[in-house]
Amino acid sequence: MADNFPPVNLPKRLLMGPGPSEVDPRVYRAMIQPVVSLLDPAFVPILDQLHELLRYAFRTQNAITFPISGTGSAGMEAALVNLLEPGDTAAVIVGGVFAARMCEIVERCGGKLIRIDVPWKAAPDPDQIRKAVGGKKVKVLAAVHSETSTGVCQPLEPLRAIAQECDALLVVDAVSSLGGLPLETDLWKLDVCYSGSQKCLACPPGLAPITVSERAAQVISQRRRPVQSWYLDLGMIQQYWGKERRYHHTPPVNMLFGFHEALRLLREEGIEAAWARHKQSHMALVQGVEALGLKMFVEDPAARAWTVNTIRIPAGVDDARIRTSLLNRFGIDIAGGLDKLKGQIWRIGLMGLTATPSSVLLMLSALESVLADQGFSLDRGAGVAAAEKALQAPAQ
Amino acid sequence: MADNFPPVNLPKRLLMGPGPSEVDPRVYRAMIQPVVSLLDPAFVPILDQLHELLRYAFRTQNAITFPISGTGSAGMEAALVNLLEPGDTAAVIVGGVFAARMCEIVERCGGKLIRIDVPWKAAPDPDQIRKAVGGKKVKVLAAVHSETSTGVCQPLEPLRAIAQECDALLVVDAVSSLGGLPLETDLWKLDVCYSGSQKCLACPPGLAPITVSERAAQVISQRRRPVQSWYLDLGMIQQYWGKERRYHHTPPVNMLFGFHEALRLLREEGIEAAWARHKQSHMALVQGVEALGLKMFVEDPAARAWTVNTIRIPAGVDDARIRTSLLNRFGIDIAGGLDKLKGQIWRIGLMGLTATPSSVLLMLSALESVLADQGFSLDRGAGVAAAEKALQAPAQ
C-alpha cells in the first residue's frame, strides 16, 4: 500500500511556462498558517486587507473586488454569467484559445454571440471591431488583455471607446497581465476585469481575483432572473466580502493567506516597479532570442505581451524534444503552442517571480544548449550577451 | 503602508465548528512543495494516485472520481448542473439549509423542483418521500447525508429503493460525512456523491471531491445541450483527469498536494477505523453533554450525525457570549445555528483530526467553565467523567 501511494516529492522546476509561475517562499509560509473558521473575528481583517490590496493591483476603487474561490477560468465564467441573461448579446474579440473559451461560455449562458475573429499574431484592428458591433445592441464587449495562447497584448483603450459607442459593458480577461502589464481598471473604465493568482501575482493557482464597476454592479442587481451559477453569484459572494459578512460558501482559507502575502509583496515592490521588471525581462529575452537566430511569433514589438513570450519553432527543430531536454537537463518548464499553434511556437512565461534577470539568462543558456544539441546553427554565447546588455539598460 | 497590511498572524484555534476541521501538519508540509505545471510528467502520477485514493474514500470503482477545483458548494453545483437540463424534474429532501441550497440550484438550472420538506430534527420518513415522488417522472432524487445545519444523518439505503421505484438518479451531499460516517457509494448505488476537503477528510478547504456512477455518466454524455457551467463541466474535466490529460483549467496544484497527503493519512488509518473514531468521539461528547444537563437537538440517537453534533442552547444562556468566551478564553471555535435554528443550537464538529478524545475532553471542560460563568447550574466534572467512561469503552 505505502509503495503505491508515496508522499508527493517532486523535483524542483523553474516555471517558465504560461503559468503557474515561481512563488516567493514567504507565500508558502503564509499558506501553512493553521486554517481558521471563515468568520473567525481574527480572520475578518485579512478579508478587508485583501479587498484593499486587490484594489491596489487592479488600480480601482470598485467596491466589488475580491478573489473568487476557483481558478482563472472560474473568474471568466463569473464575469460572463453574472452580466448575461438569455438572449443578451455579447461580442467577443477572438485572437486565441482563451477568447474562444469566452465564446463557449456566452453560448452556455444562452447569450447571442457576435464572434469577432482577429489575427492570432497581431493586435486587432479597432476598425474591424467597430464594424462588427456597429449599429447593434450589445450588452457585453469582451476581450483578452494578454492572450496566453499567442503572446499578443490587446490594447484596451481603443476598446473603451468602442464599448461606449455601442453602450456595452467592457469585460477584460487579465489572467496573464494583472501585475505584469500596465492595466488601469478605473482610468480605462473597465466594467469587469478578472485574473488568476498564479501568473504575474506569483501565488499558486486556486484563486481568481475579480473587480466589478459600479455600472456593471447595477446591471447585475437589476437582472430579471437569478445568475445561473449559485457558486459564482457575485452579488451573494459580495455579502460575505462586504460588511454583511454573510456566509455563502467556505473559501479556500489557506490560499487566501498565501494570496495576501503575494499581494503584500507586490505592494512592497510597487506595481509600477513590477511592470518595469516584467518589461525589462521581456526585452532582454527578446534580444537574446533574436541574437540566437530565433524569431518572435508576434512580429510587431508593440503588440507583444511582456508576460507570455512566444517564439517560432525554427524549421527542422523537434518541439517536443527541445521541451523534454529543457525539463530533464535543466528542470526548466516551458510550454508549446495550443490548438492551431501546436508545434509552431514555444511559450515562455516571464511572470511573477519568474520575471527576473536570472531566469532570462538561464533560459537563454539552456535554450542555446538544447538547440545546439539538435544541430541548430547558432552563434554560441550571443543570446546571453545580448540579454545582458538589455538588462543593463535602465528599467523604464 | 506596512502597518496597514501586516503579515497574516492568527492565533491558533481548536476548530470544533462545522468545518473547516483540524489538519495534520503533514498536510501543510505537502502543500508547500513548490508548485509545478499541471501537465508536468512528474505530477501526472499524483493525479492517478488521487483518483485511487478518492475511490478508496468513496468506496467506489467509478471512473469519474476526482476533486473539483472549488469548495463543497462547487461540488453541489457540479452534481446538479451536469445532470439537469431545463425542464427536468428534481426532487430534493429538505431538512436543513444545505438541502435548501440544492433547491435553489435546481431552479437556477431551469429544473422543475419537487421540494419535500421534512422535519429539521429527525430522520425523514421514507413513506413521506415515496408519496411525494410517487407516480411522477423524476430525473434526480437529491438528499443530504449529514445535514451540517441540523446534525441529522439521513439514512441513504431507503432512498436507494425510492430512487429505483421512480427511476431517478440518486444524488447525495456527503460534505460533512465522507470519511466520518459509513458511506458506501457502490454498495448503496449512489449515482453522484460529492464532499468537501475540509471536514472529515482533514484538509484545508478548496477542493470538492466528487464521484459519478456509470449510469449517471451516461446520462451526462447523452445531454441534449451543453452543461450550463463550463468550469464545472464534468465531462471536460474528466479529460484532464482521465487518460487524455487534456488541459481544461489550471487546478489548485498545492491544494492537490495537501489533499493527496490527507487521503494518504486516511488510508493509513483505514476508513473503518476513521469511522469508528468519529463514532467514539461523538458518543463520548453526547455522554458528556448530557451529564452536564444539556440536551442534544436531535432526539433520536440513531438519527444523529457523528460528525456535526448539535446541542440545544439552554434557556437563559446567551448564545453569543458562550461562543465568544470559548474563543477568547480557550481558542475553541464552535458555531451557532443557521437560519431558523439561529440562537437555538450550537454546532460542535468532531470531524477529521478534530475527532479525538482530547478535543472531546477539552470541549467539555471549557463548556462547563463558560456555562458556570453564566450561572448555569451543573454538576462540575460530570461531563468529563461521563465522556472518559465512554472513551474507555472499546471502539466499535
PDB file of N, CA, C and O in Angstrom, chain A residues 220-241:
ATOM      1  N   ILE A 220     -26.026  43.971 -12.741  1.00  0.00           N
ATOM      2  CA  ILE A 220     -26.194  42.672 -12.075  1.00  0.00           C
ATOM      3  C   ILE A 220     -27.369  42.739 -11.090  1.00  0.00           C
ATOM      4  O   ILE A 220     -28.201  41.836 -11.030  1.00  0.00           O
ATOM      5  N   SER A 221     -27.455  43.834 -10.352  1.00  0.00           N
ATOM      6  CA  SER A 221     -28.504  43.916  -9.325  1.00  0.00           C
ATOM      7  C   SER A 221     -29.893  44.057  -9.945  1.00  0.00           C
ATOM      8  O   SER A 221     -30.896  43.811  -9.284  1.00  0.00           O
ATOM      9  N   GLN A 222     -29.941  44.447 -11.232  1.00  0.00           N
ATOM     10  CA  GLN A 222     -31.249  44.614 -11.886  1.00  0.00           C
ATOM     11  C   GLN A 222     -31.600  43.454 -12.809  1.00  0.00           C
ATOM     12  O   GLN A 222     -32.485  43.570 -13.651  1.00  0.00           O
ATOM     13  N   ARG A 223     -30.916  42.346 -12.664  1.00  0.00           N
ATOM     14  CA  ARG A 223     -31.224  41.176 -13.505  1.00  0.00           C
ATOM     15  C   ARG A 223     -32.687  40.777 -13.335  1.00  0.00           C
ATOM     16  O   ARG A 223     -33.257  40.884 -12.258  1.00  0.00           O
ATOM     17  N   ARG A 224     -33.236  40.247 -14.409  1.00  0.00           N
ATOM     18  CA  ARG A 224     -34.612  39.756 -14.345  1.00  0.00           C
ATOM     19  C   ARG A 224     -34.673  38.369 -13.706  1.00  0.00           C
ATOM     20  O   ARG A 224     -35.654  37.984 -13.097  1.00  0.00           O
ATOM     21  N   ARG A 225     -33.606  37.578 -13.890  1.00  0.00           N
ATOM     22  CA  ARG A 225     -33.604  36.242 -13.294  1.00  0.00           C
ATOM     23  C   ARG A 225     -32.281  35.999 -12.587  1.00  0.00           C
ATOM     24  O   ARG A 225     -31.281  36.661 -12.897  1.00  0.00           O
ATOM     25  N   PRO A 226     -32.263  35.057 -11.650  1.00  0.00           N
ATOM     26  CA  PRO A 226     -31.025  34.860 -10.903  1.00  0.00           C
ATOM     27  C   PRO A 226     -29.876  34.414 -11.814  1.00  0.00           C
ATOM     28  O   PRO A 226     -30.107  33.839 -12.881  1.00  0.00           O
ATOM     29  N   VAL A 227     -28.663  34.690 -11.376  1.00  0.00           N
ATOM     30  CA  VAL A 227     -27.466  34.231 -12.077  1.00  0.00           C
ATOM     31  C   VAL A 227     -27.531  32.703 -12.173  1.00  0.00           C
ATOM     32  O   VAL A 227     -27.895  32.040 -11.206  1.00  0.00           O
ATOM     33  N   GLN A 228     -27.166  32.137 -13.322  1.00  0.00           N
ATOM     34  CA  GLN A 228     -27.350  30.684 -13.460  1.00  0.00           C
ATOM     35  C   GLN A 228     -26.418  29.886 -12.553  1.00  0.00           C
ATOM     36  O   GLN A 228     -26.690  28.744 -12.237  1.00  0.00           O
ATOM     37  N   SER A 229     -25.344  30.498 -12.109  1.00  0.00           N
ATOM     38  CA  SER A 229     -24.463  29.814 -11.161  1.00  0.00           C
ATOM     39  C   SER A 229     -24.662  30.359  -9.757  1.00  0.00           C
ATOM     40  O   SER A 229     -24.511  31.554  -9.516  1.00  0.00           O
ATOM     41  N   TRP A 230     -24.994  29.466  -8.821  1.00  0.00           N
ATOM     42  CA  TRP A 230     -25.103  29.852  -7.427  1.00  0.00           C
ATOM     43  C   TRP A 230     -23.702  30.093  -6.858  1.00  0.00           C
ATOM     44  O   TRP A 230     -23.456  31.061  -6.151  1.00  0.00           O
ATOM     45  N   TYR A 231     -22.767  29.219  -7.216  1.00  0.00           N
ATOM     46  CA  TYR A 231     -21.412  29.284  -6.657  1.00  0.00           C
ATOM     47  C   TYR A 231     -20.700  30.573  -7.063  1.00  0.00           C
ATOM     48  O   TYR A 231     -19.907  31.116  -6.294  1.00  0.00           O
ATOM     49  N   LEU A 232     -20.979  31.045  -8.277  1.00  0.00           N
ATOM     50  CA  LEU A 232     -20.276  32.231  -8.797  1.00  0.00           C
ATOM     51  C   LEU A 232     -21.160  33.474  -8.803  1.00  0.00           C
ATOM     52  O   LEU A 232     -20.875  34.440  -9.506  1.00  0.00           O
ATOM     53  N   ASP A 233     -22.223  33.476  -8.022  1.00  0.00           N
ATOM     54  CA  ASP A 233     -23.147  34.612  -7.958  1.00  0.00           C
ATOM     55  C   ASP A 233     -22.459  35.761  -7.207  1.00  0.00           C
ATOM     56  O   ASP A 233     -22.328  35.733  -5.975  1.00  0.00           O
ATOM     57  N   LEU A 234     -21.997  36.750  -7.959  1.00  0.00           N
ATOM     58  CA  LEU A 234     -21.164  37.805  -7.359  1.00  0.00           C
ATOM     59  C   LEU A 234     -21.913  38.609  -6.301  1.00  0.00           C
ATOM     60  O   LEU A 234     -21.323  39.029  -5.301  1.00  0.00           O
ATOM     61  N   GLY A 235     -23.207  38.816  -6.508  1.00  0.00           N
ATOM     62  CA  GLY A 235     -23.986  39.558  -5.520  1.00  0.00           C
ATOM     63  C   GLY A 235     -24.012  38.833  -4.178  1.00  0.00           C
ATOM     64  O   GLY A 235     -23.890  39.457  -3.115  1.00  0.00           O
ATOM     65  N   MET A 236     -24.157  37.515  -4.220  1.00  0.00           N
ATOM     66  CA  MET A 236     -24.173  36.742  -2.974  1.00  0.00           C
ATOM     67  C   MET A 236     -22.779  36.685  -2.339  1.00  0.00           C
ATOM     68  O   MET A 236     -22.636  36.790  -1.127  1.00  0.00           O
ATOM     69  N   ILE A 237     -21.759  36.503  -3.166  1.00  0.00           N
ATOM     70  CA  ILE A 237     -20.394  36.407  -2.613  1.00  0.00           C
ATOM     71  C   ILE A 237     -20.013  37.740  -1.971  1.00  0.00           C
ATOM     72  O   ILE A 237     -19.364  37.772  -0.924  1.00  0.00           O
ATOM     73  N   GLN A 238     -20.469  38.822  -2.578  1.00  0.00           N
ATOM     74  CA  GLN A 238     -20.168  40.149  -2.036  1.00  0.00           C
ATOM     75  C   GLN A 238     -20.726  40.313  -0.616  1.00  0.00           C
ATOM     76  O   GLN A 238     -20.177  41.060   0.192  1.00  0.00           O
ATOM     77  N   GLN A 239     -21.816  39.601  -0.327  1.00  0.00           N
ATOM     78  CA  GLN A 239     -22.359  39.698   1.038  1.00  0.00           C
ATOM     79  C   GLN A 239     -21.433  39.078   2.080  1.00  0.00           C
ATOM     80  O   GLN A 239     -21.538  39.360   3.262  1.00  0.00           O
ATOM     81  N   TYR A 240     -20.549  38.186   1.635  1.00  0.00           N
ATOM     82  CA  TYR A 240     -19.532  37.669   2.562  1.00  0.00           C
ATOM     83  C   TYR A 240     -18.361  38.643   2.647  1.00  0.00           C
ATOM     84  O   TYR A 240     -17.908  38.999   3.727  1.00  0.00           O
ATOM     85  N   TRP A 241     -17.903  39.111   1.477  1.00  0.00           N
ATOM     86  CA  TRP A 241     -16.745  40.005   1.454  1.00  0.00           C
ATOM     87  C   TRP A 241     -17.098  41.409   1.943  1.00  0.00           C
ATOM     88  O   TRP A 241     -16.233  42.139   2.418  1.00  0.00           O
TER      89      TRP A 241
END
